XYZ file of C-alpha atoms in Angstrom:
749
model
C 49.861 8.824 14.391
C 47.113 11.174 15.576
C 46.194 12.036 11.956
C 46.024 8.304 11.176
C 43.679 7.998 14.168
C 41.482 10.857 12.917
C 41.191 9.240 9.494
C 40.306 5.928 11.109
C 37.545 7.706 13.066
C 36.006 8.577 9.678
C 36.261 4.979 8.426
C 39.536 5.109 6.531
C 42.068 2.444 7.472
C 45.781 2.228 6.639
C 49.050 0.981 8.090
C 48.264 2.205 11.573
C 44.657 0.920 11.740
C 43.792 -2.350 10.000
C 40.396 -3.648 8.845
C 40.126 -7.327 9.769
C 36.530 -7.804 8.556
C 35.644 -9.559 5.311
C 33.900 -6.363 4.293
C 37.316 -4.994 3.220
C 37.245 -7.575 0.429
C 33.527 -8.249 -0.079
C 30.484 -6.855 1.656
C 28.345 -9.808 2.887
C 24.643 -9.878 2.251
C 22.176 -9.601 5.192
C 21.486 -13.338 4.951
C 25.189 -14.080 5.174
C 25.509 -11.757 8.147
C 22.767 -13.703 9.928
C 24.437 -17.019 9.087
C 27.775 -15.755 10.348
C 26.264 -15.107 13.772
C 27.851 -12.691 16.194
C 31.412 -13.367 15.089
C 31.470 -10.433 12.687
C 28.966 -8.312 14.609
C 31.588 -6.431 16.632
C 34.029 -3.723 15.468
C 36.515 -4.953 12.873
C 39.056 -2.150 13.209
C 42.288 -3.188 14.997
C 45.615 -1.526 15.643
C 48.603 -2.891 13.797
C 50.346 -5.508 15.963
C 53.838 -4.103 15.301
C 53.254 -0.815 17.163
C 55.529 -1.682 20.090
C 55.957 1.859 21.315
C 52.349 1.989 22.599
C 51.614 1.182 26.192
C 48.778 -1.365 26.878
C 46.594 1.389 28.349
C 47.155 3.560 25.273
C 46.420 0.642 22.932
C 43.175 -0.104 24.782
C 42.053 3.556 24.595
C 42.914 3.836 20.892
C 41.101 0.577 19.996
C 38.045 1.843 21.838
C 38.197 5.037 19.785
C 38.749 3.417 16.402
C 35.704 1.190 16.981
C 33.731 4.425 16.512
C 35.250 4.657 13.050
C 33.938 1.193 12.220
C 30.434 2.084 13.448
C 30.600 5.341 11.494
C 31.561 3.535 8.294
C 28.736 1.004 8.609
C 26.147 3.639 9.509
C 27.314 5.826 6.638
C 27.061 2.850 4.272
C 23.491 2.191 5.433
C 22.525 5.846 5.020
C 24.119 6.022 1.589
C 22.450 2.839 0.334
C 19.070 3.800 1.784
C 19.146 7.252 0.152
C 20.641 6.063 -3.121
C 18.189 6.367 -6.028
C 20.558 5.172 -8.727
C 18.667 1.873 -8.961
C 15.825 3.755 -10.665
C 16.370 3.390 -14.394
C 15.618 6.628 -16.137
C 14.957 4.832 -19.401
C 13.258 1.452 -19.515
C 12.622 -0.481 -22.697
C 8.860 -0.875 -22.401
C 8.727 -3.026 -25.492
C 10.934 -5.632 -23.828
C 8.926 -8.512 -22.351
C 11.215 -8.519 -19.304
C 10.893 -4.788 -18.682
C 8.029 -5.185 -16.208
C 9.855 -7.903 -14.295
C 13.040 -5.850 -14.067
C 11.168 -2.738 -13.034
C 9.144 -4.599 -10.439
C 12.279 -6.165 -9.032
C 13.803 -2.722 -8.623
C 10.717 -1.237 -7.047
C 10.539 -3.913 -4.394
C 14.052 -3.009 -3.174
C 13.029 0.536 -2.283
C 11.654 1.772 0.991
C 10.505 5.306 1.680
C 10.637 4.698 5.431
C 14.163 3.298 5.296
C 15.238 6.272 3.217
C 13.808 8.588 5.860
C 15.731 6.719 8.566
C 18.817 7.053 6.362
C 18.314 10.805 6.375
C 18.117 10.750 10.162
C 21.295 8.647 10.400
C 23.042 11.115 8.066
C 22.061 13.957 10.411
C 23.604 12.180 13.384
C 26.763 11.337 11.414
C 27.132 14.951 10.352
C 27.247 15.877 14.048
C 29.872 13.166 14.552
C 31.991 14.480 11.671
C 31.788 17.976 13.104
C 33.026 16.610 16.436
C 35.973 14.884 14.693
C 36.805 18.135 12.886
C 36.677 20.013 16.172
C 39.063 17.450 17.733
C 41.445 17.940 14.823
C 41.393 21.694 15.289
C 42.050 21.286 19.009
C 45.010 19.017 18.309
C 46.495 21.444 15.816
C 46.125 24.397 18.152
C 47.603 22.511 21.121
C 51.437 22.768 21.293
C 51.557 19.384 22.995
C 48.781 17.220 21.489
C 47.683 14.335 23.697
C 45.333 11.339 23.252
C 43.053 12.598 26.014
C 41.944 15.444 23.722
C 40.548 12.920 21.246
C 38.926 10.826 23.956
C 37.292 13.839 25.563
C 35.921 15.167 22.269
C 34.293 11.886 21.169
C 33.310 10.403 24.512
C 29.538 10.965 24.055
C 29.447 9.020 20.775
C 30.490 5.814 22.537
C 26.911 5.483 23.840
C 25.300 6.486 20.515
C 27.010 4.748 17.618
C 27.050 1.117 18.904
C 23.245 0.978 19.563
C 22.591 2.691 16.220
C 24.803 0.123 14.512
C 22.818 -2.702 16.129
C 19.631 -0.986 14.987
C 20.605 -0.761 11.339
C 21.950 -4.334 11.362
C 18.579 -5.591 12.596
C 16.805 -3.502 9.939
C 18.966 -4.967 7.177
C 19.008 -8.554 8.345
C 15.235 -8.775 8.911
C 14.376 -6.480 5.973
C 12.228 -4.265 8.194
C 10.333 -1.389 6.579
C 7.133 0.601 6.802
C 5.052 0.336 9.925
C 7.268 -2.455 11.246
C 10.184 -0.029 11.188
C 8.159 2.518 13.157
C 7.343 -0.191 15.704
C 11.031 -1.050 16.101
C 12.020 2.592 16.606
C 9.148 3.152 19.036
C 10.354 0.231 21.184
C 13.989 1.400 21.087
C 12.930 4.861 22.317
C 12.312 3.415 25.754
C 15.864 3.398 27.090
C 17.691 4.940 30.037
C 20.240 6.958 28.056
C 18.887 10.452 27.331
C 21.288 11.119 24.433
C 20.432 7.812 22.747
C 16.697 8.345 23.344
C 16.902 11.766 21.666
C 18.667 10.256 18.635
C 16.139 7.448 18.187
C 13.252 9.875 18.664
C 14.746 11.942 15.871
C 14.863 8.856 13.648
C 11.247 8.097 14.555
C 10.361 11.702 13.666
C 11.843 11.176 10.217
C 9.807 7.988 9.813
C 6.659 9.802 10.879
C 7.275 12.416 8.188
C 6.737 9.713 5.583
C 3.644 8.418 7.378
C 2.134 11.904 7.616
C 2.848 12.537 3.942
C 0.969 9.339 3.131
C -1.846 10.332 5.496
C -2.035 13.740 3.861
C -2.275 12.228 0.393
C -4.901 9.738 1.542
C -7.081 11.940 3.772
C -6.865 15.205 1.810
C -6.840 13.982 -1.795
C -8.007 10.370 -1.527
C -4.823 9.097 -3.206
C -2.905 6.123 -1.872
C 0.800 6.936 -2.205
C 2.425 3.645 -1.283
C 4.815 2.560 -4.003
C 6.608 0.030 -1.800
C 3.600 -1.378 0.126
C 4.653 0.091 3.473
C 1.527 2.019 4.481
C -1.045 0.392 6.764
C -3.780 1.288 4.282
C -3.440 -1.085 1.364
C -5.327 -2.063 -1.754
C -7.310 -5.268 -1.461
C -6.017 -6.588 -4.755
C -2.840 -5.246 -6.350
C -3.868 -4.701 -9.968
C -1.344 -4.817 -12.721
C -1.730 -1.458 -14.400
C 0.378 -2.541 -17.320
C -1.944 -5.439 -18.053
C -4.941 -3.151 -17.812
C -3.371 -0.764 -20.306
C -2.865 -3.666 -22.693
C -6.648 -4.091 -22.841
C -7.158 -0.652 -24.430
C -8.555 -2.187 -27.607
C -11.653 -3.506 -25.791
C -15.003 -1.937 -26.651
C -15.861 1.356 -24.947
C -19.015 -0.014 -23.365
C -17.125 -2.822 -21.650
C -14.431 -0.378 -20.526
C -17.040 1.858 -18.913
C -18.658 -1.083 -17.157
C -15.262 -2.224 -15.878
C -14.472 1.265 -14.605
C -17.831 1.437 -12.842
C -17.318 -1.918 -11.155
C -13.790 -0.892 -10.142
C -15.134 2.296 -8.580
C -17.711 0.394 -6.546
C -15.217 -2.264 -5.559
C -12.730 0.350 -4.347
C -15.351 1.617 -1.900
C -16.735 -1.669 -0.626
C -13.653 -3.881 -0.685
C -10.902 -2.045 -2.584
C -8.892 -1.031 0.489
C -8.224 -2.536 3.875
C -6.077 -2.064 6.971
C -2.869 -4.101 6.809
C -2.164 -5.324 10.328
C 1.422 -6.164 9.373
C 2.194 -2.496 8.710
C -0.008 -0.944 11.385
C 2.145 0.605 14.152
C 1.334 -0.865 17.544
C 0.733 2.571 19.074
C -2.065 3.327 16.557
C -5.322 1.659 17.626
C -7.272 -0.418 15.142
C -10.296 1.848 15.631
C -8.196 4.851 14.589
C -6.858 2.979 11.562
C -10.408 2.140 10.455
C -11.342 5.826 10.808
C -8.400 6.709 8.575
C -9.506 4.067 6.076
C -13.047 5.403 5.971
C -11.980 9.054 5.732
C -9.730 8.326 2.755
C -12.415 6.342 0.932
C -14.943 9.114 1.569
C -12.555 11.756 0.269
C -12.012 9.628 -2.858
C -15.769 9.693 -3.488
C -16.078 13.413 -2.803
C -12.996 14.344 -4.820
C -13.975 12.311 -7.874
C -17.724 12.688 -8.507
C -17.551 13.217 -12.242
C -16.113 9.844 -13.336
C -18.684 7.937 -11.298
C -21.507 10.131 -12.503
C -20.367 9.959 -16.107
C -20.119 6.175 -16.000
C -23.475 5.797 -14.323
C -25.326 8.145 -16.625
C -25.481 5.957 -19.750
C -26.482 2.866 -17.751
C -29.070 4.862 -15.884
C -30.554 6.229 -19.094
C -30.801 2.760 -20.601
C -32.549 1.443 -17.503
C -34.902 4.421 -17.493
C -35.699 3.957 -21.182
C -36.251 0.250 -20.595
C -38.657 0.992 -17.753
C -40.389 3.759 -19.686
C -40.979 1.464 -22.662
C -42.624 -1.008 -20.286
C -44.975 1.655 -19.023
C -45.552 3.557 -22.266
C -47.376 0.607 -23.769
C -50.078 1.274 -21.153
C -49.638 4.861 -20.011
C -48.280 6.600 -23.064
C -45.182 7.854 -21.229
C -44.443 9.514 -17.929
C -42.977 12.894 -17.097
C -41.606 11.700 -13.759
C -38.271 10.821 -15.302
C -37.317 14.493 -15.415
C -37.236 14.548 -11.628
C -34.457 11.995 -11.319
C -31.257 13.491 -9.846
C -28.471 14.417 -12.230
C -24.898 14.305 -10.909
C -23.117 14.940 -14.194
C -22.547 18.616 -13.408
C -21.483 18.254 -9.775
C -17.896 19.301 -9.106
C -15.570 18.212 -6.325
C -15.624 21.781 -4.982
C -19.375 21.475 -4.312
C -19.067 18.153 -2.503
C -15.902 19.005 -0.560
C -15.275 22.760 -0.279
C -11.650 23.820 -0.406
C -12.007 25.362 3.039
C -12.717 21.935 4.496
C -9.825 20.357 2.615
C -7.513 23.100 3.907
C -8.728 22.441 7.425
C -7.847 18.744 7.117
C -4.478 19.618 5.625
C -3.715 22.074 8.451
C -4.503 19.488 11.136
C -2.173 16.937 9.554
C 0.606 19.478 9.039
C 0.389 20.518 12.672
C 0.922 16.915 13.713
C 3.691 16.492 11.152
C 5.695 19.488 12.380
C 5.477 18.462 16.025
C 8.803 17.245 17.419
C 7.125 14.272 19.115
C 4.240 11.957 18.285
C 1.349 12.681 20.646
C -1.109 9.807 20.553
C -4.026 11.742 22.045
C -3.645 14.650 19.617
C -3.278 12.225 16.705
C -6.465 10.353 17.577
C -8.355 13.609 18.099
C -7.277 14.927 14.706
C -8.224 11.663 12.965
C -11.639 11.742 14.648
C -12.202 15.325 13.472
C -11.174 14.487 9.915
C -13.408 11.447 9.884
C -16.344 13.577 11.078
C -15.753 16.079 8.288
C -15.650 13.347 5.656
C -18.701 11.553 7.078
C -20.744 14.771 7.205
C -20.007 15.685 3.584
C -20.676 12.135 2.452
C -23.968 12.275 4.354
C -24.790 15.522 2.518
C -24.109 13.823 -0.811
C -26.026 10.599 -0.210
C -28.891 11.744 2.010
C -29.638 15.227 0.696
C -28.443 15.329 -2.894
C -29.253 11.705 -3.767
C -32.568 11.664 -1.807
C -31.756 8.644 0.334
C -34.985 8.823 2.300
C -37.033 8.723 -0.890
C -35.280 5.548 -1.967
C -35.723 4.019 1.477
C -39.441 4.758 1.191
C -39.513 3.187 -2.287
C -37.833 0.033 -1.002
C -40.383 -0.126 1.780
C -43.237 0.362 -0.681
C -42.164 -2.370 -3.094
C -39.876 -4.773 -1.241
C -41.760 -4.673 2.071
C -45.202 -4.549 0.390
C -46.216 -1.162 1.834
C -48.056 -0.582 -1.467
C -50.516 -3.322 -0.661
C -52.988 -2.272 -3.363
C -50.354 -2.740 -6.057
C -49.391 -6.242 -4.962
C -52.995 -7.221 -4.341
C -53.775 -6.237 -7.910
C -50.668 -7.985 -9.220
C -51.526 -11.242 -7.461
C -55.104 -11.103 -8.727
C -53.955 -10.464 -12.291
C -51.443 -13.312 -12.141
C -53.606 -15.749 -10.125
C -54.607 -17.907 -13.042
C -51.046 -17.895 -14.399
C -49.611 -19.012 -11.060
C -51.987 -21.952 -10.911
C -50.003 -23.505 -13.763
C -46.400 -24.661 -13.548
C -43.982 -21.888 -14.582
C -42.332 -22.352 -17.935
C -38.597 -22.233 -17.532
C -37.938 -20.164 -20.625
C -40.813 -17.644 -20.409
C -41.783 -17.482 -16.710
C -40.378 -13.986 -16.223
C -41.912 -12.667 -19.431
C -45.271 -14.171 -18.482
C -45.264 -12.230 -15.216
C -44.395 -8.902 -16.863
C -47.912 -8.474 -18.256
C -49.804 -8.713 -14.905
C -47.047 -6.649 -13.324
C -47.593 -3.863 -15.873
C -51.371 -4.092 -15.550
C -51.132 -3.742 -11.784
C -48.847 -0.720 -12.222
C -51.280 0.852 -14.667
C -54.159 0.481 -12.212
C -52.428 1.494 -8.981
C -49.167 3.417 -9.657
C -49.492 7.088 -10.503
C -47.233 9.155 -12.718
C -45.899 11.001 -9.689
C -44.136 7.878 -8.433
C -40.664 8.496 -9.872
C -39.153 5.431 -8.180
C -41.255 2.732 -9.857
C -39.062 2.845 -12.982
C -36.203 1.541 -10.834
C -38.164 -1.573 -9.850
C -38.057 -4.625 -12.086
C -39.533 -8.084 -11.696
C -37.216 -11.070 -11.905
C -37.757 -14.810 -11.984
C -34.374 -16.385 -11.192
C -33.521 -19.866 -12.375
C -35.521 -22.464 -10.541
C -35.857 -26.218 -10.436
C -39.051 -27.526 -11.956
C -39.064 -30.397 -9.479
C -40.197 -28.021 -6.733
C -43.405 -27.097 -8.557
C -46.576 -28.010 -6.716
C -49.089 -25.914 -8.617
C -52.713 -26.898 -9.126
C -51.995 -28.948 -12.229
C -49.316 -30.959 -10.409
C -51.600 -31.555 -7.457
C -54.236 -33.103 -9.661
C -51.636 -35.552 -11.028
C -50.165 -36.463 -7.643
C -53.298 -37.499 -5.744
C -52.025 -40.812 -4.433
C -52.813 -42.527 -1.120
C -49.097 -42.647 -0.173
C -49.396 -40.298 2.815
C -45.875 -40.866 4.107
C -44.298 -39.770 0.843
C -46.647 -36.814 0.616
C -45.813 -35.709 4.107
C -42.108 -35.956 3.411
C -42.494 -33.999 0.191
C -44.497 -31.276 1.891
C -41.646 -30.639 4.301
C -38.877 -30.723 1.714
C -40.324 -28.951 -1.273
C -40.553 -25.204 -1.552
C -43.851 -23.330 -1.658
C -44.317 -23.946 -5.366
C -42.637 -23.196 -8.678
C -43.368 -19.487 -8.346
C -41.659 -19.134 -4.977
C -38.560 -17.552 -6.554
C -40.298 -14.365 -7.703
C -37.986 -11.476 -6.835
C -37.609 -7.739 -7.342
C -34.565 -5.787 -8.388
C -33.932 -2.139 -7.630
C -31.679 -0.013 -9.800
C -29.464 2.352 -7.800
C -27.164 4.977 -9.255
C -24.082 6.751 -8.012
C -23.622 7.586 -5.191
C -26.346 5.361 -3.705
C -24.269 2.228 -4.345
C -22.217 3.336 -1.341
C -25.304 2.781 0.820
C -27.320 0.136 -1.014
C -24.705 -2.553 -1.398
C -25.444 -5.880 -3.124
C -25.648 -7.485 0.306
C -28.244 -4.937 1.425
C -30.375 -5.447 -1.660
C -30.160 -9.231 -1.254
C -31.593 -8.876 2.262
C -34.458 -6.789 0.887
C -35.109 -9.497 -1.741
C -35.119 -12.174 0.940
C -37.766 -10.343 2.938
C -39.792 -9.577 -0.191
C -39.921 -13.226 -1.276
C -41.173 -14.178 2.165
C -43.821 -11.420 2.251
C -45.124 -12.032 -1.277
C -45.591 -15.727 -0.504
C -47.440 -14.815 2.651
C -49.698 -12.351 0.847
C -50.367 -14.790 -1.958
C -51.375 -17.454 0.571
C -53.688 -15.024 2.325
C -55.302 -14.016 -0.982
C -55.821 -17.631 -2.068
C -57.577 -18.415 1.211
C -59.883 -15.447 0.676
C -60.542 -16.272 -2.979
C -61.331 -19.893 -2.184
C -63.890 -18.761 0.385
C -65.463 -16.346 -2.092
C -65.675 -18.879 -4.921
C -67.095 -21.715 -2.887
C -69.547 -19.457 -1.054
C -70.830 -18.338 -4.410
C -71.321 -21.981 -5.346
C -72.939 -22.616 -1.978
C -75.447 -19.824 -2.576
C -76.255 -21.306 -5.975
C -76.752 -24.745 -4.409
C -78.941 -23.301 -1.657
C -81.052 -21.499 -4.252
C -81.479 -24.750 -6.182
C -82.374 -26.535 -2.943
C -85.046 -23.982 -2.111
C -86.537 -24.243 -5.576
C -86.663 -28.028 -5.638
C -86.334 -29.615 -2.214
C -87.290 -33.079 -3.397
C -84.630 -33.481 -6.119
C -81.713 -31.678 -4.490
C -80.570 -34.188 -1.887
C -77.125 -34.470 -3.516
C -76.700 -30.724 -3.334
C -77.668 -30.656 0.329
C -75.302 -33.544 1.089
C -72.441 -31.673 -0.596
C -73.153 -28.613 1.514
C -73.044 -30.653 4.703
C -69.790 -32.358 3.730
C -67.989 -29.057 3.056
C -68.759 -27.391 6.386
C -65.794 -28.999 8.251
C -63.493 -27.731 5.484
C -64.467 -24.138 6.155
C -63.510 -24.534 9.777
C -60.090 -25.668 8.641
C -59.909 -22.802 6.122
C -60.822 -20.307 8.836
C -58.163 -21.769 11.088
C -55.605 -21.335 8.303
C -56.767 -17.818 7.499
C -56.677 -16.892 11.188
C -53.008 -17.913 11.459
C -51.958 -16.287 8.168
C -53.813 -13.024 8.928
C -52.245 -12.669 12.358
C -48.799 -13.519 11.044
C -49.193 -10.962 8.281
C -50.419 -8.294 10.710
C -47.548 -9.033 13.063
C -44.899 -8.653 10.330
C -46.399 -5.648 8.567
C -47.399 -3.637 11.655
C -45.478 -4.858 14.678
C -42.204 -5.451 12.830
C -41.945 -3.376 9.664
C -43.811 -0.250 10.727
C -42.218 -0.080 14.163
C -38.709 -0.576 12.789
C -39.403 1.932 10.005
C -40.326 4.573 12.568
C -37.095 3.889 14.447
C -35.093 4.195 11.229
C -36.805 7.460 10.292
C -35.930 8.918 13.685
C -32.274 8.033 13.145
C -32.287 9.460 9.615
C -33.674 12.765 10.881
C -31.282 13.051 13.825
C -28.029 11.758 12.349
C -25.649 13.677 10.120
C -22.992 10.993 9.912
C -22.877 8.626 6.955
C -21.372 5.712 8.861
C -24.019 6.047 11.568
C -26.719 5.847 8.910
C -25.153 2.729 7.442
C -25.120 1.167 10.907
C -28.723 2.165 11.605
C -29.870 0.761 8.276
C -28.022 -2.510 8.897
C -29.710 -2.733 12.288
C -33.055 -2.057 10.598
C -32.603 -4.903 8.110
C -31.289 -7.246 10.790
C -34.331 -6.496 12.941
C -36.691 -7.201 10.022
C -35.053 -10.552 9.339
C -34.684 -11.660 12.949
C -38.151 -10.550 14.118
C -39.685 -12.232 11.059
C -37.819 -15.439 12.039
C -36.098 -15.703 8.648
C -32.796 -16.384 10.357
C -34.195 -19.378 12.305
C -34.144 -22.342 10.010
C -36.672 -24.430 11.948
C -39.247 -21.605 12.083
C -38.817 -20.523 8.455
C -39.179 -24.133 7.255
C -42.385 -24.551 9.269
C -43.788 -21.304 7.881
C -42.990 -22.372 4.324
C -44.676 -25.698 4.945
C -47.756 -24.000 6.398
C -48.077 -21.690 3.375
C -47.617 -24.622 1.032
C -50.310 -26.607 2.859
C -52.675 -23.645 2.665
C -52.226 -23.418 -1.093
C -52.686 -27.156 -1.482
C -55.872 -26.940 0.576
C -57.268 -24.093 -1.534
C -56.615 -25.960 -4.772
C -57.881 -29.292 -3.453
C -61.273 -28.200 -2.124
C -62.290 -27.130 -5.614
C -62.288 -30.831 -6.559
C -63.393 -32.368 -3.300
C -66.075 -34.548 -4.903
C -63.675 -37.395 -5.584
C -62.651 -39.734 -2.823
C -58.962 -39.211 -3.510
C -59.312 -35.475 -2.928
C -61.227 -36.069 0.307
C -58.427 -38.329 1.442
C -55.807 -35.718 0.556
C -57.696 -32.894 2.299
C -57.739 -34.978 5.475
C -53.971 -35.394 5.153
C -53.461 -31.644 4.567
C -55.560 -30.857 7.630
C -53.560 -33.250 9.777
C -50.236 -31.828 8.553
C -51.420 -28.259 9.094
C -52.414 -29.004 12.672
C -49.004 -30.492 13.354
C -47.126 -27.596 11.758
C -49.186 -24.857 13.417
C -48.820 -26.489 16.832
C -45.072 -26.837 16.294
C -44.859 -23.189 15.281
C -46.694 -22.024 18.377
C -44.561 -24.231 20.629
C -41.320 -22.851 19.206
C -42.436 -19.222 19.283
C -43.611 -19.360 22.889
C -40.316 -20.870 24.058
C -38.257 -18.772 26.450
C -35.456 -18.527 23.883
C -37.681 -16.422 21.620
C -40.567 -15.028 23.635
C -38.303 -14.156 26.555
C -35.572 -12.508 24.476
C -35.249 -8.985 23.090
C -34.864 -10.066 19.474
C -38.642 -9.951 18.951
C -40.160 -7.354 21.332
C -43.647 -7.682 19.842
C -43.698 -11.484 19.736
C -45.772 -11.666 22.913
C -48.508 -9.597 21.310
C -48.518 -11.914 18.315
C -48.802 -14.959 20.560
C -51.586 -13.305 22.539
C -53.584 -12.654 19.369
C -53.068 -16.264 18.277
C -53.947 -17.762 21.635
C -56.595 -15.315 22.812
C -58.903 -18.188 23.821
C -56.184 -20.734 24.726
C -56.974 -22.754 21.611
C -53.377 -23.022 20.416
C -52.038 -23.734 23.878
C -54.572 -26.496 24.470
C -53.858 -28.042 21.101
C -50.105 -27.853 21.578
C -50.368 -29.710 24.887
C -51.874 -32.677 23.150
C -55.513 -32.354 24.228
C -56.488 -32.323 20.593
C -54.568 -35.095 18.827
C -56.917 -36.039 16.030
C -56.015 -35.243 12.473
C -59.195 -33.272 11.766
C -60.513 -30.503 13.935
C -63.530 -31.460 16.022
C -66.417 -29.093 15.306
C -67.120 -28.490 19.007
C -63.513 -27.530 19.784
C -62.645 -25.717 16.601
C -65.799 -23.711 16.828
C -64.444 -21.825 19.828
C -61.681 -20.457 17.572
C -64.284 -18.900 15.321
């Protein structure tokens, strides 16, 4: 009977111990176990009912012992199934259309974390088997074997095997794996039984071995080893590699472009932190540091593919830019100074010593018997610092980040004022006509090249990266000089409505593009470049408006001098000329009022906003050696440019657009002011400008803007505008007439 009992303790039933569970006939699925409820949750081993020679106390003790055999059998089944790799088919018929489906179905059943827990369960069961063997030896050596020997030898397992059985049942029924499994084990560790706590901590240690292996692969080599989607770092989009391989017959150029886009996407949005698999005892901040470190290591470990893919595209862009310039300059030697990453190796970007240091830190954590949260976070922070420093070295030093920042400031923020002044002068006559939808961009290339020939030297190696673009635009928004001459109607209400709804004119969509190569795409993302384009379009409209106001003054003053000369020569027959001179004087007060506002706004943006924020950014670039810090500083720089220029306030930006549009309409209208219709329209433009400028001043001086920290130099701008209280008086309604009174407006001059 005692040998029957020992066999039952190892899960083998017979005539003495019976298995009453349905598992003796058919093992139920986890879903069936859940549906069955708690009826089958308890031990299913029972003593045979015909054993009449046993006392009730002996039967109770034996049934308590044989329940351990049931728990052992179920735990052993779980460990065996979790560690079984027979489901992997060594040979798969790839040509079969269902091969991928079958293989994918098999892969989804696996779990590296559950296999690790199975290894831990097997360790505990091996200790249990050794205890059973020791009990058997004690029984054989004892001349009078008694049941108490068995009870005494296996007493400690009565507090271990039942909770472990409940644990594996919950894992199977809820299909728990990955980080969720670590969470479950971490919660079960907090119990009042030291032996059970030690066992579950050992299981958690086995689970952490898998996690640290994945961390090592990700943070040392930049490789995501997560076949079963259990790691908390996950790809943004699971790509079907088999489908990609089926596209091998596509042209090489398209394949290279696809690979380049994939490389950029993997940095910007290719990976993310999966909250479902993130253990609760790992903070989100730490997980994001792990995410960044792995992505940085991927970049540093694989420089050649990115450089090789970028090189042909870069050469084509350089040749395209050089052909533009060679028609005027005969070529430029500055192209030789462009950085070349084709010969850079991973060893240069990430020395093996640094990689070994990261590997040693992770191995030290892996070999620790317990998971120490503080040590883990400290190690992750150190690894992130190493990755960020080397990425900073690559982007800032090797790729000359500061030079590209300066180039973006020169061209997108109009720091090269002489170039854009020349460009606007060369294209002034062109922009007075409506843009042609099919050739607008090509028409602008010629004045753009002429301006570059006159102002850009051969030493500027960044100009070849700048290209002019004219995105698709709606012709209905065109209000150029030719359209103004056709739309001179007395319907003031419709004109006023149109002036507030239409854009500046048909040329308002002029934009610049900047070509960036690897690894600068990590810093200059499409979103960053779009913000630069947004600021550029605003600044170029402002500068064009300022130039038109100056040109109109120059042209009409020249005509005024001619008229005055004619008047002096023949005072008797020049009454019409003198009358025209008297009628235009109020217009010049309006023009000066417009120019005063535009000049101060331009000075505020270029000096108070751009230059001050540029100095702040340069200080950060010089002091920081962390790539992520630089990205943050640059984002703050762009955000400050947009917010302090009021581009993020819809009401202010619409008023500014309307003011610039009115200024252009005024400049084009005064050249034909002899007709009554034009006089009528100029009066309307003046009235609208007064309303818009007063509204602008009222909004800017509000406590929400002037009293906030979003625009620290706004008060200086308002002081320059209202140095003689002209704007304040007008905004309060003292001056309500449509046209400026000479006596009042004269104080502004």
